[in-house]
Amino acid sequence: MCPGQERNVQCHCQRAMKDGSGQNNEDYSDTKFNNYACACVVAASIISAIFGYSTGVMAGALLFIKEELGISDIQVQMLAGILNACALPGSLVAGRTSDMIGRRNTIILSSIIFLLGSILMGYGPNYSALMAGRCTAGIGAGFALMIAPVYSAEISSPSYRGFLTALPDVSINLGLLFGYVSNYFFGRLPLPLGWRMMLLVPAIPSLALAILMLKLVESPRWLVMQGRIGEAREVLLRVSNTKQEAEQRLQEIKAAAGIDPRSTEDIVQVPKRSRSGGGALHELLCKPSPPVRRILIAATGVHLFQQLIGIEAIFMYTPRIFERTGITDKSVLLLATVGMGISDAVFVLISTFLLDRVGRRILLLVSSGGVAVSLLGLGACMRIVEHSDYKVSWAISFTIVFTYIYVAFTAIGLGPVTWVYSSEIFPLRLRAQGLGVGVTVNRFTNVVVVTSFISIYTKITMAGIFFMYSAITVLAWCFYYSFLPETKGRSLEDMESIFGKNNDNDNNNKQVNNAYNNA
């Protein structure tokens, strides 16, 4: 065994013995909450809130757009789905872009794209202009969905990474809620003005965020990838609680980037291909190692199932779903939608405090189980409503209640954990572009689900589509149970080894003991 390997094994064994379970947990000298790191993540999460608002506000705006412009159901589906269709090319290039220009500058770029899209939609003299603005905002959404979780994960320490990396998803859900509230209040304005104001609002935070991000730090892991070690050290000193913790994190990041941890130089030469993320997609998709292949399957799987359960379609078409129960007053429809947004925001906030305590895997299992049951209840209520010749008040009430429960179970696990988990499991050299692949799967599946929702429920009834989503959620539960290892408390630099191991604790302990004896 060479000296470098011996040092790594001894370090691994010491950490494992301290943990007592064979898990390679970090042992930083101070694990207090770092306020500056939190401030950076909160600022970056504004881009996620803008995306959430753009998604939520369209649910109510479509009612008024359809009335004023007289568009068909097919055009409504296209306008609803075009944001995510255009997010596909955005997410495909976002990973490579962030590897080339940095995480911070990618957030700024996304803000500018959202600004342009919001102005186009707010102007909105006709359907074509709306589609152009929505498509522009979609490209910004593709960037936002990838970059906010990556930046958050790379700024955070392992002790609070679950909480901080969940903040972008919290922001998406708060944005959704603000979108629904905007529907309710702006919906009271004259028809030509109300929905345009709804769609113009994101221009203000987009401009503010672009300016704010100029004042915040770059990801230390991206700086190390560029060979800018001195700058990375300065950032880590600000987002860590002690100099010891900052130095320990820096050594691990340097090792993961292929730089000698013992080097004391502030600037080191790294291959140009590594600086720009060249070859990452080829390694991911064409010649992955067994751990990387498993990471890729896990990341794409959680994104696939997050959308296949129908959450965004239900968010987008909530007024139409409630309308099918017999509620026709627009104010009542929009107010019921606000209640759903409140349920979503409250439970996703609860989830952020559970991620680092309960763990990612448990939350996914509890969430998907609850979602499957609530979808069954929702389908049963809709079946009664659709097959009754008169208004069944209790079934209408339970439809709304089960919708809120469905949203709550999604928000406590499937929503935030998907983004936390997929942003932390990729190795440093593959993280941005790997998450970009996951986001691409997410947005493609979303487009299929959102643009086909109306067509499917007209064929198999509203109850039928909820039963279908429930069956898919059961498959999701089986995937989470059998395939996903727990990542709570693990260093980002350890993920590749976690996915290369058997997750049985006894086997892990044997491997650690053997490595210790050999060393």
Short mmCIF file of C-alpha atoms in Angstrom, two decimals:
data_model
loop_
_atom_site.label_atom_id
_atom_site.label_comp_id
_atom_site.label_asym_id
_atom_site.label_seq_id
_atom_site.Cartn_x
_atom_site.Cartn_y
_atom_site.Cartn_z
CA MET A 1 0.00 0.00 0.00
CA CYS A 2 1.45 3.38 -0.98
CA PRO A 3 1.80 6.20 1.62
CA GLY A 4 -1.10 8.19 0.13
CA GLN A 5 -3.41 5.19 0.29
CA GLU A 6 -2.30 4.41 3.84
CA ARG A 7 -3.06 7.97 4.93
CA ASN A 8 -6.51 7.89 3.31
CA VAL A 9 -7.38 4.51 4.89
CA GLN A 10 -6.27 5.64 8.34
CA CYS A 11 -8.30 8.85 8.02
CA HIS A 12 -11.34 6.84 6.87
CA CYS A 13 -10.99 4.36 9.72
CA GLN A 14 -10.65 7.07 12.36
CA ARG A 15 -13.83 8.79 11.17
CA ALA A 16 -15.68 5.47 10.90
CA MET A 17 -14.69 4.41 14.44
CA LYS A 18 -15.84 7.75 15.84
CA ASP A 19 -19.20 7.30 14.18
CA GLY A 20 -19.50 3.71 15.39
CA SER A 21 -21.56 2.61 12.41
CA GLY A 22 -19.08 2.46 9.60
CA GLN A 23 -20.48 5.65 8.10
CA ASN A 24 -17.93 8.12 6.85
CA ASN A 25 -19.34 11.14 8.66
CA GLU A 26 -17.45 14.43 8.93
CA ASP A 27 -15.87 15.38 12.28
CA TYR A 28 -15.44 19.10 11.90
CA SER A 29 -14.29 20.88 15.01
CA ASP A 30 -17.27 23.24 15.00
CA THR A 31 -20.62 22.36 13.45
CA LYS A 32 -22.50 25.52 14.45
CA PHE A 33 -24.80 27.04 11.88
CA ASN A 34 -22.93 29.49 9.63
CA ASN A 35 -24.97 32.62 8.98
CA TYR A 36 -22.99 33.82 5.98
CA ALA A 37 -23.38 30.49 4.18
CA CYS A 38 -27.10 30.66 4.90
CA ALA A 39 -27.29 34.22 3.53
CA CYS A 40 -25.58 33.13 0.28
CA VAL A 41 -28.00 30.21 -0.15
CA VAL A 42 -31.04 32.36 0.64
CA ALA A 43 -29.96 34.90 -1.98
CA ALA A 44 -29.33 32.19 -4.59
CA SER A 45 -32.72 30.67 -3.76
CA ILE A 46 -34.48 33.80 -5.01
CA ILE A 47 -34.02 32.43 -8.53
CA SER A 48 -35.97 29.33 -7.45
CA ALA A 49 -38.73 31.52 -6.00
CA ILE A 50 -39.02 33.31 -9.34
CA PHE A 51 -39.41 29.96 -11.10
CA GLY A 52 -42.01 28.84 -8.55
CA TYR A 53 -43.97 32.07 -8.96
CA SER A 54 -43.89 31.74 -12.76
CA THR A 55 -45.31 28.21 -12.46
CA GLY A 56 -47.97 28.99 -9.85
CA VAL A 57 -49.22 32.26 -11.28
CA MET A 58 -50.02 30.67 -14.63
CA ALA A 59 -52.61 28.37 -12.99
CA GLY A 60 -54.92 31.32 -12.33
CA ALA A 61 -53.74 33.52 -15.20
CA LEU A 62 -54.88 30.86 -17.69
CA LEU A 63 -58.50 31.42 -16.63
CA PHE A 64 -58.29 35.08 -17.62
CA ILE A 65 -56.07 34.57 -20.69
CA LYS A 66 -58.51 31.99 -22.06
CA GLU A 67 -61.39 34.41 -21.47
CA GLU A 68 -59.74 37.46 -23.09
CA LEU A 69 -57.87 35.82 -25.98
CA GLY A 70 -60.43 33.05 -26.61
CA ILE A 71 -57.82 30.30 -26.92
CA SER A 72 -58.64 26.59 -27.14
CA ASP A 73 -57.85 23.82 -24.60
CA ILE A 74 -54.96 22.69 -26.79
CA GLN A 75 -53.50 26.21 -26.72
CA VAL A 76 -54.00 26.29 -22.94
CA GLN A 77 -52.01 23.04 -22.61
CA MET A 78 -49.27 24.43 -24.85
CA LEU A 79 -49.02 27.66 -22.87
CA ALA A 80 -48.93 25.69 -19.62
CA GLY A 81 -46.28 23.27 -20.86
CA ILE A 82 -44.02 25.52 -22.94
CA LEU A 83 -42.15 26.77 -19.85
CA ASN A 84 -40.88 23.28 -19.10
CA ALA A 85 -40.39 22.39 -22.77
CA CYS A 86 -38.02 25.36 -23.09
CA ALA A 87 -36.42 24.47 -19.76
CA LEU A 88 -35.06 21.35 -21.50
CA PRO A 89 -32.42 23.14 -23.62
CA GLY A 90 -31.76 25.44 -20.67
CA SER A 91 -31.01 22.55 -18.33
CA LEU A 92 -28.96 20.76 -20.99
CA VAL A 93 -26.50 23.67 -21.33
CA ALA A 94 -26.71 24.99 -17.76
CA GLY A 95 -24.30 22.41 -16.32
CA ARG A 96 -21.55 23.08 -18.84
CA THR A 97 -22.19 26.83 -18.60
CA SER A 98 -21.76 26.81 -14.83
CA ASP A 99 -18.54 24.80 -15.18
CA MET A 100 -17.22 27.41 -17.61
CA ILE A 101 -18.33 30.76 -16.12
CA GLY A 102 -18.99 29.79 -12.49
CA ARG A 103 -22.02 29.08 -10.32
CA ARG A 104 -22.57 32.71 -9.32
CA ASN A 105 -22.45 34.08 -12.86
CA THR A 106 -24.86 31.37 -14.01
CA ILE A 107 -27.39 32.56 -11.41
CA ILE A 108 -26.96 36.12 -12.73
CA LEU A 109 -27.50 34.89 -16.30
CA SER A 110 -30.65 33.04 -15.26
CA SER A 111 -31.98 36.21 -13.58
CA ILE A 112 -31.48 38.24 -16.75
CA ILE A 113 -33.29 35.62 -18.84
CA PHE A 114 -36.22 35.62 -16.39
CA LEU A 115 -36.29 39.43 -16.54
CA LEU A 116 -36.65 39.40 -20.33
CA GLY A 117 -39.30 36.67 -20.25
CA SER A 118 -41.38 38.49 -17.62
CA ILE A 119 -41.35 41.72 -19.62
CA LEU A 120 -42.46 39.88 -22.75
CA MET A 121 -45.32 38.12 -20.93
CA GLY A 122 -46.42 41.29 -19.12
CA TYR A 123 -46.57 43.08 -22.45
CA GLY A 124 -48.52 40.14 -23.94
CA PRO A 125 -50.68 41.73 -26.67
CA ASN A 126 -51.49 38.33 -28.19
CA TYR A 127 -50.98 34.58 -27.83
CA SER A 128 -47.72 34.56 -29.84
CA ALA A 129 -46.10 37.16 -27.59
CA LEU A 130 -47.19 35.18 -24.53
CA MET A 131 -45.64 32.02 -25.93
CA ALA A 132 -42.39 33.85 -26.73
CA GLY A 133 -42.18 35.28 -23.20
CA ARG A 134 -43.08 31.97 -21.58
CA CYS A 135 -40.46 30.18 -23.68
CA THR A 136 -37.78 32.72 -22.68
CA ALA A 137 -38.70 32.29 -19.01
CA GLY A 138 -38.50 28.52 -19.57
CA ILE A 139 -34.85 28.75 -20.60
CA GLY A 140 -34.22 30.70 -17.38
CA ALA A 141 -36.09 27.99 -15.47
CA GLY A 142 -33.77 25.31 -16.87
CA PHE A 143 -30.79 27.25 -15.55
CA ALA A 144 -32.45 28.00 -12.20
CA LEU A 145 -33.45 24.42 -11.44
CA MET A 146 -29.88 23.21 -11.90
CA ILE A 147 -27.76 26.03 -10.48
CA ALA A 148 -29.51 26.91 -7.20
CA PRO A 149 -29.18 23.39 -5.67
CA VAL A 150 -25.58 23.01 -6.91
CA TYR A 151 -24.50 26.37 -5.49
CA SER A 152 -26.28 25.62 -2.20
CA ALA A 153 -24.72 22.16 -1.84
CA GLU A 154 -21.21 23.43 -2.61
CA ILE A 155 -21.41 26.33 -0.15
CA SER A 156 -22.82 24.24 2.73
CA SER A 157 -21.04 22.11 5.33
CA PRO A 158 -22.19 18.45 5.70
CA SER A 159 -23.85 19.15 9.07
CA TYR A 160 -26.41 21.54 7.56
CA ARG A 161 -26.27 20.65 3.87
CA GLY A 162 -29.72 19.04 3.90
CA PHE A 163 -31.31 22.15 5.40
CA LEU A 164 -29.50 24.65 3.17
CA THR A 165 -29.80 22.64 -0.04
CA ALA A 166 -33.54 22.33 0.60
CA LEU A 167 -33.94 26.12 0.67
CA PRO A 168 -34.18 26.42 -3.14
CA ASP A 169 -37.12 24.00 -3.05
CA VAL A 170 -38.66 25.94 -0.16
CA SER A 171 -38.32 29.02 -2.34
CA ILE A 172 -40.00 27.29 -5.28
CA ASN A 173 -42.95 26.46 -3.06
CA LEU A 174 -43.11 29.93 -1.54
CA GLY A 175 -43.01 31.26 -5.09
CA LEU A 176 -45.93 28.99 -5.97
CA LEU A 177 -47.87 30.36 -2.99
CA PHE A 178 -47.14 33.97 -3.97
CA GLY A 179 -48.28 33.10 -7.48
CA TYR A 180 -51.62 31.84 -6.16
CA VAL A 181 -52.03 34.91 -3.92
CA SER A 182 -51.19 37.10 -6.91
CA ASN A 183 -53.94 35.32 -8.88
CA TYR A 184 -56.46 36.11 -6.16
CA PHE A 185 -55.65 39.81 -5.77
CA PHE A 186 -54.72 40.77 -9.34
CA GLY A 187 -57.74 38.78 -10.54
CA ARG A 188 -59.89 41.59 -9.11
CA LEU A 189 -58.40 44.11 -11.56
CA PRO A 190 -59.96 44.76 -14.99
CA LEU A 191 -59.51 41.76 -17.30
CA PRO A 192 -56.88 43.20 -19.71
CA LEU A 193 -54.72 44.46 -16.81
CA GLY A 194 -55.00 41.75 -14.13
CA TRP A 195 -53.31 38.77 -15.76
CA ARG A 196 -50.62 40.97 -17.33
CA MET A 197 -49.68 42.29 -13.88
CA MET A 198 -49.54 38.70 -12.62
CA LEU A 199 -46.99 37.79 -15.29
CA LEU A 200 -44.92 41.00 -15.02
CA VAL A 201 -44.18 40.77 -11.27
CA PRO A 202 -41.07 38.48 -11.55
CA ALA A 203 -39.17 41.22 -13.43
CA ILE A 204 -38.56 43.07 -10.13
CA PRO A 205 -36.86 40.28 -8.11
CA SER A 206 -34.99 39.14 -11.24
CA LEU A 207 -33.29 42.52 -11.57
CA ALA A 208 -32.63 42.72 -7.82
CA LEU A 209 -31.05 39.25 -7.74
CA ALA A 210 -28.72 39.97 -10.67
CA ILE A 211 -27.36 42.96 -8.72
CA LEU A 212 -27.23 41.14 -5.36
CA MET A 213 -25.26 38.14 -6.66
CA LEU A 214 -22.41 40.45 -7.69
CA LYS A 215 -21.78 41.01 -3.96
CA LEU A 216 -21.74 37.33 -2.93
CA VAL A 217 -19.03 34.67 -3.04
CA GLU A 218 -18.39 32.07 -5.71
CA SER A 219 -18.61 28.34 -4.96
CA PRO A 220 -15.31 27.21 -3.36
CA ARG A 221 -15.49 23.90 -5.20
CA TRP A 222 -15.73 25.65 -8.58
CA LEU A 223 -12.77 27.86 -7.64
CA VAL A 224 -10.70 24.76 -6.82
CA MET A 225 -11.67 23.28 -10.20
CA GLN A 226 -10.17 26.43 -11.77
CA GLY A 227 -6.97 26.08 -9.74
CA ARG A 228 -7.77 29.24 -7.73
CA ILE A 229 -6.92 27.71 -4.35
CA GLY A 230 -6.27 30.98 -2.52
CA GLU A 231 -9.70 32.37 -3.43
CA ALA A 232 -11.35 29.09 -2.46
CA ARG A 233 -9.64 29.23 0.94
CA GLU A 234 -10.93 32.78 1.51
CA VAL A 235 -14.48 31.69 0.68
CA LEU A 236 -14.27 28.64 2.94
CA LEU A 237 -13.06 30.79 5.81
CA ARG A 238 -16.27 32.84 5.43
CA VAL A 239 -18.68 29.90 5.11
CA SER A 240 -17.00 27.79 7.83
CA ASN A 241 -17.00 28.42 11.58
CA THR A 242 -13.31 27.86 12.24
CA LYS A 243 -10.05 27.98 10.33
CA GLN A 244 -9.59 24.27 11.09
CA GLU A 245 -12.90 23.39 9.47
CA ALA A 246 -12.11 25.54 6.43
CA GLU A 247 -8.72 23.89 5.95
CA GLN A 248 -10.16 20.38 6.34
CA ARG A 249 -12.87 21.10 3.74
CA LEU A 250 -10.28 22.59 1.40
CA GLN A 251 -8.03 19.52 1.62
CA GLU A 252 -10.95 17.23 0.79
CA ILE A 253 -12.04 19.37 -2.16
CA LYS A 254 -8.49 19.51 -3.53
CA ALA A 255 -8.18 15.74 -3.28
CA ALA A 256 -11.50 15.28 -5.08
CA ALA A 257 -10.35 17.67 -7.82
CA GLY A 258 -7.11 15.71 -8.32
CA ILE A 259 -4.89 18.37 -6.72
CA ASP A 260 -2.23 17.40 -4.17
CA PRO A 261 -3.76 18.25 -0.76
CA ARG A 262 -0.27 19.03 0.55
CA SER A 263 0.24 21.82 -2.02
CA THR A 264 0.43 25.29 -0.43
CA GLU A 265 0.23 27.32 -3.65
CA ASP A 266 -2.63 29.80 -4.08
CA ILE A 267 -2.85 29.15 -7.82
CA VAL A 268 -2.19 25.78 -9.42
CA GLN A 269 -2.32 24.66 -13.01
CA VAL A 270 -5.21 22.36 -13.88
CA PRO A 271 -6.04 20.97 -17.33
CA LYS A 272 -8.25 23.27 -19.41
CA ARG A 273 -10.62 20.36 -20.02
CA SER A 274 -11.16 19.98 -16.26
CA ARG A 275 -11.74 23.72 -15.77
CA SER A 276 -14.54 23.81 -18.34
CA GLY A 277 -16.11 20.45 -17.44
CA GLY A 278 -15.04 18.83 -20.69
CA GLY A 279 -15.65 15.09 -20.91
CA ALA A 280 -18.11 15.03 -18.00
CA LEU A 281 -21.11 14.01 -20.10
CA HIS A 282 -19.04 11.38 -21.90
CA GLU A 283 -18.00 9.88 -18.56
CA LEU A 284 -21.57 10.01 -17.27
CA LEU A 285 -23.39 8.60 -20.27
CA CYS A 286 -20.86 6.56 -22.27
CA LYS A 287 -18.24 5.10 -19.94
CA PRO A 288 -19.45 5.42 -16.34
CA SER A 289 -17.78 3.45 -13.57
CA PRO A 290 -20.16 1.21 -11.55
CA PRO A 291 -20.55 3.82 -8.74
CA VAL A 292 -21.15 6.64 -11.23
CA ARG A 293 -23.67 4.50 -13.13
CA ARG A 294 -25.57 3.88 -9.91
CA ILE A 295 -25.42 7.58 -9.02
CA LEU A 296 -26.81 8.48 -12.45
CA ILE A 297 -29.66 5.97 -12.14
CA ALA A 298 -30.48 7.26 -8.64
CA ALA A 299 -30.46 10.91 -9.72
CA THR A 300 -32.53 10.40 -12.87
CA GLY A 301 -34.89 8.04 -11.01
CA VAL A 302 -35.79 10.52 -8.27
CA HIS A 303 -36.39 13.24 -10.87
CA LEU A 304 -38.46 10.95 -13.08
CA PHE A 305 -40.77 9.82 -10.27
CA GLN A 306 -41.11 13.32 -8.82
CA GLN A 307 -42.93 14.37 -11.99
CA LEU A 308 -44.71 11.11 -12.83
CA ILE A 309 -46.81 11.37 -9.67
CA GLY A 310 -48.49 14.38 -11.34
CA ILE A 311 -47.68 17.10 -8.82
CA GLU A 312 -47.00 19.92 -11.27
CA ALA A 313 -50.01 19.03 -13.42
CA ILE A 314 -52.19 19.26 -10.32
CA PHE A 315 -50.59 22.59 -9.39
CA MET A 316 -51.14 23.89 -12.92
CA TYR A 317 -54.72 22.70 -13.29
CA THR A 318 -56.01 23.01 -9.72
CA PRO A 319 -58.77 25.49 -10.67
CA ARG A 320 -59.92 23.12 -13.42
CA ILE A 321 -59.88 20.12 -11.02
CA PHE A 322 -61.98 21.98 -8.45
CA GLU A 323 -64.21 23.24 -11.25
CA ARG A 324 -64.99 19.60 -12.14
CA THR A 325 -66.45 19.14 -8.66
CA GLY A 326 -69.03 21.84 -9.33
CA ILE A 327 -67.28 24.97 -7.99
CA THR A 328 -67.75 27.64 -10.68
CA ASP A 329 -67.07 30.98 -8.95
CA LYS A 330 -63.57 32.17 -9.96
CA SER A 331 -62.86 33.84 -6.63
CA VAL A 332 -63.71 30.63 -4.76
CA LEU A 333 -61.58 28.58 -7.17
CA LEU A 334 -58.58 30.87 -6.70
CA LEU A 335 -59.04 30.99 -2.92
CA ALA A 336 -59.09 27.16 -2.76
CA THR A 337 -55.88 27.20 -4.78
CA VAL A 338 -54.29 29.57 -2.25
CA GLY A 339 -55.08 27.03 0.47
CA MET A 340 -53.19 24.40 -1.48
CA GLY A 341 -50.23 26.74 -1.77
CA ILE A 342 -50.23 27.30 1.99
CA SER A 343 -50.26 23.53 2.63
CA ASP A 344 -47.35 23.14 0.24
CA ALA A 345 -45.25 25.95 1.76
CA VAL A 346 -45.81 24.85 5.37
CA PHE A 347 -44.85 21.21 4.83
CA VAL A 348 -41.84 21.88 2.64
CA LEU A 349 -40.58 24.17 5.41
CA ILE A 350 -41.08 21.36 7.95
CA SER A 351 -39.12 19.07 5.62
CA THR A 352 -36.04 21.32 5.72
CA PHE A 353 -35.72 20.76 9.47
CA LEU A 354 -36.12 16.99 9.11
CA LEU A 355 -33.62 16.38 6.31
CA ASP A 356 -30.53 16.46 8.53
CA ARG A 357 -32.25 14.67 11.42
CA VAL A 358 -34.43 11.96 9.86
CA GLY A 359 -32.51 11.51 6.62
CA ARG A 360 -33.30 11.67 2.90
CA ARG A 361 -34.36 8.06 2.34
CA ILE A 362 -36.89 7.88 5.21
CA LEU A 363 -38.55 11.10 4.07
CA LEU A 364 -38.87 9.76 0.52
CA LEU A 365 -40.48 6.53 1.76
CA VAL A 366 -42.94 8.28 4.10
CA SER A 367 -43.76 10.88 1.46
CA SER A 368 -44.39 8.45 -1.39
CA GLY A 369 -46.51 6.20 0.85
CA GLY A 370 -48.68 9.13 1.91
CA VAL A 371 -48.98 10.38 -1.66
CA ALA A 372 -50.17 6.96 -2.92
CA VAL A 373 -52.91 6.78 -0.25
CA SER A 374 -54.06 10.40 -0.72
CA LEU A 375 -54.27 9.92 -4.50
CA LEU A 376 -56.49 6.88 -3.93
CA GLY A 377 -58.75 8.99 -1.73
CA LEU A 378 -58.76 11.80 -4.27
CA GLY A 379 -59.64 9.40 -7.08
CA ALA A 380 -62.46 7.85 -5.04
CA CYS A 381 -64.00 11.25 -4.27
CA MET A 382 -63.75 12.37 -7.89
CA ARG A 383 -65.39 9.14 -9.02
CA ILE A 384 -68.37 9.83 -6.75
CA VAL A 385 -68.60 13.44 -7.98
CA GLU A 386 -68.35 12.47 -11.66
CA HIS A 387 -70.96 9.72 -11.44
CA SER A 388 -73.55 11.62 -9.41
CA ASP A 389 -76.52 13.37 -10.98
CA TYR A 390 -76.60 15.93 -8.19
CA LYS A 391 -74.08 17.93 -6.17
CA VAL A 392 -72.47 15.76 -3.44
CA SER A 393 -71.24 18.36 -0.95
CA TRP A 394 -69.24 16.01 1.25
CA ALA A 395 -67.41 14.52 -1.75
CA ILE A 396 -66.54 18.02 -2.97
CA SER A 397 -65.15 18.92 0.46
CA PHE A 398 -63.13 15.72 0.70
CA THR A 399 -61.75 16.30 -2.81
CA ILE A 400 -60.28 19.58 -1.60
CA VAL A 401 -59.04 17.98 1.65
CA PHE A 402 -57.35 15.06 -0.13
CA THR A 403 -55.74 17.51 -2.57
CA TYR A 404 -54.26 19.42 0.37
CA ILE A 405 -53.06 16.15 1.98
CA TYR A 406 -51.53 15.02 -1.32
CA VAL A 407 -49.67 18.33 -1.61
CA ALA A 408 -48.52 18.11 2.03
CA PHE A 409 -47.04 14.60 1.61
CA THR A 410 -45.34 15.65 -1.62
CA ALA A 411 -43.89 18.74 0.03
CA ILE A 412 -42.44 16.89 3.01
CA GLY A 413 -40.38 14.49 0.89
CA LEU A 414 -40.72 14.02 -2.85
CA GLY A 415 -40.40 17.74 -3.54
CA PRO A 416 -37.36 18.94 -1.56
CA VAL A 417 -35.52 15.61 -1.13
CA THR A 418 -35.34 15.08 -4.90
CA TRP A 419 -33.32 18.27 -5.31
CA VAL A 420 -31.18 17.79 -2.20
CA TYR A 421 -30.35 14.18 -3.02
CA SER A 422 -29.55 14.68 -6.70
CA SER A 423 -27.41 17.77 -6.08
CA GLU A 424 -25.18 16.08 -3.49
CA ILE A 425 -24.50 12.59 -4.86
CA PHE A 426 -22.47 13.39 -8.00
CA PRO A 427 -18.67 13.61 -7.74
CA LEU A 428 -17.25 17.15 -8.02
CA ARG A 429 -16.05 16.74 -11.61
CA LEU A 430 -19.53 15.60 -12.70
CA ARG A 431 -21.82 17.51 -10.33
CA ALA A 432 -23.07 20.40 -12.44
CA GLN A 433 -23.54 18.44 -15.65
CA GLY A 434 -24.85 15.39 -13.80
CA LEU A 435 -27.55 17.45 -12.13
CA GLY A 436 -28.19 19.02 -15.54
CA VAL A 437 -29.03 15.53 -16.84
CA GLY A 438 -31.37 15.00 -13.88
CA VAL A 439 -33.10 18.34 -14.48
CA THR A 440 -33.47 17.48 -18.16
CA VAL A 441 -35.24 14.24 -17.23
CA ASN A 442 -37.34 16.19 -14.73
CA ARG A 443 -38.42 18.84 -17.23
CA PHE A 444 -39.03 16.38 -20.09
CA THR A 445 -41.26 14.26 -17.85
CA ASN A 446 -42.98 17.41 -16.65
CA VAL A 447 -43.74 18.51 -20.21
CA VAL A 448 -45.27 15.11 -20.99
CA VAL A 449 -47.37 15.11 -17.80
CA VAL A 450 -48.56 18.74 -17.98
CA THR A 451 -49.33 18.83 -21.70
CA SER A 452 -51.18 15.50 -21.63
CA PHE A 453 -53.20 16.01 -18.41
CA ILE A 454 -56.35 17.39 -20.03
CA SER A 455 -56.23 14.88 -22.89
CA ILE A 456 -55.80 11.91 -20.52
CA TYR A 457 -58.53 12.82 -18.05
CA THR A 458 -61.01 13.39 -20.87
CA LYS A 459 -60.32 9.80 -21.95
CA ILE A 460 -60.19 7.99 -18.59
CA THR A 461 -61.99 10.54 -16.32
CA MET A 462 -60.45 12.71 -13.59
CA ALA A 463 -60.76 9.84 -11.11
CA GLY A 464 -58.93 7.52 -13.51
CA ILE A 465 -55.92 9.79 -13.84
CA PHE A 466 -55.57 10.01 -10.04
CA PHE A 467 -55.71 6.21 -9.75
CA MET A 468 -53.00 6.05 -12.43
CA TYR A 469 -50.78 8.48 -10.50
CA SER A 470 -51.31 6.40 -7.34
CA ALA A 471 -50.04 3.24 -9.07
CA ILE A 472 -46.97 5.10 -10.32
CA THR A 473 -46.27 6.34 -6.78
CA VAL A 474 -46.22 2.74 -5.52
CA LEU A 475 -43.51 1.99 -8.10
CA ALA A 476 -41.63 5.06 -6.87
CA TRP A 477 -41.76 3.75 -3.28
CA CYS A 478 -40.24 0.43 -4.41
CA PHE A 479 -37.45 2.28 -6.23
CA TYR A 480 -36.58 4.42 -3.20
CA TYR A 481 -36.63 1.41 -0.87
CA SER A 482 -34.45 -0.85 -2.96
CA PHE A 483 -32.03 1.48 -4.67
CA LEU A 484 -31.20 4.63 -2.67
CA PRO A 485 -28.54 4.66 0.08
CA GLU A 486 -28.76 7.26 2.85
CA THR A 487 -26.51 10.33 2.40
CA LYS A 488 -27.32 12.26 5.58
CA GLY A 489 -24.22 13.75 7.19
CA ARG A 490 -21.83 12.46 4.51
CA SER A 491 -19.22 14.65 2.84
CA LEU A 492 -19.81 15.53 -0.83
CA GLU A 493 -16.38 14.07 -1.52
CA ASP A 494 -17.46 10.66 -0.13
CA MET A 495 -20.50 10.09 -2.35
CA GLU A 496 -18.75 8.06 -5.03
CA SER A 497 -17.48 5.57 -2.45
CA ILE A 498 -20.93 5.37 -0.79
CA PHE A 499 -22.54 4.33 -4.08
CA GLY A 500 -19.74 1.85 -4.69
CA LYS A 501 -20.41 -0.05 -1.48
CA ASN A 502 -23.00 -2.45 -0.14
CA ASN A 503 -25.14 -0.44 2.29
CA ASP A 504 -25.32 -3.17 4.91
CA ASN A 505 -23.67 -1.76 8.05
CA ASP A 506 -22.13 -5.08 9.04
CA ASN A 507 -20.40 -5.42 5.68
CA ASN A 508 -19.20 -1.81 5.94
CA ASN A 509 -17.72 -2.44 9.37
CA LYS A 510 -15.89 -5.54 8.11
CA GLN A 511 -14.45 -3.57 5.18
CA VAL A 512 -13.27 -0.77 7.48
CA ASN A 513 -11.68 -3.23 9.92
CA ASN A 514 -9.87 -5.06 7.11
CA ALA A 515 -8.58 -1.78 5.70
CA TYR A 516 -7.38 -0.75 9.16
CA ASN A 517 -5.51 -4.05 9.67
CA ASN A 518 -3.87 -3.83 6.24
CA ALA A 519 -2.79 -0.27 6.93
#
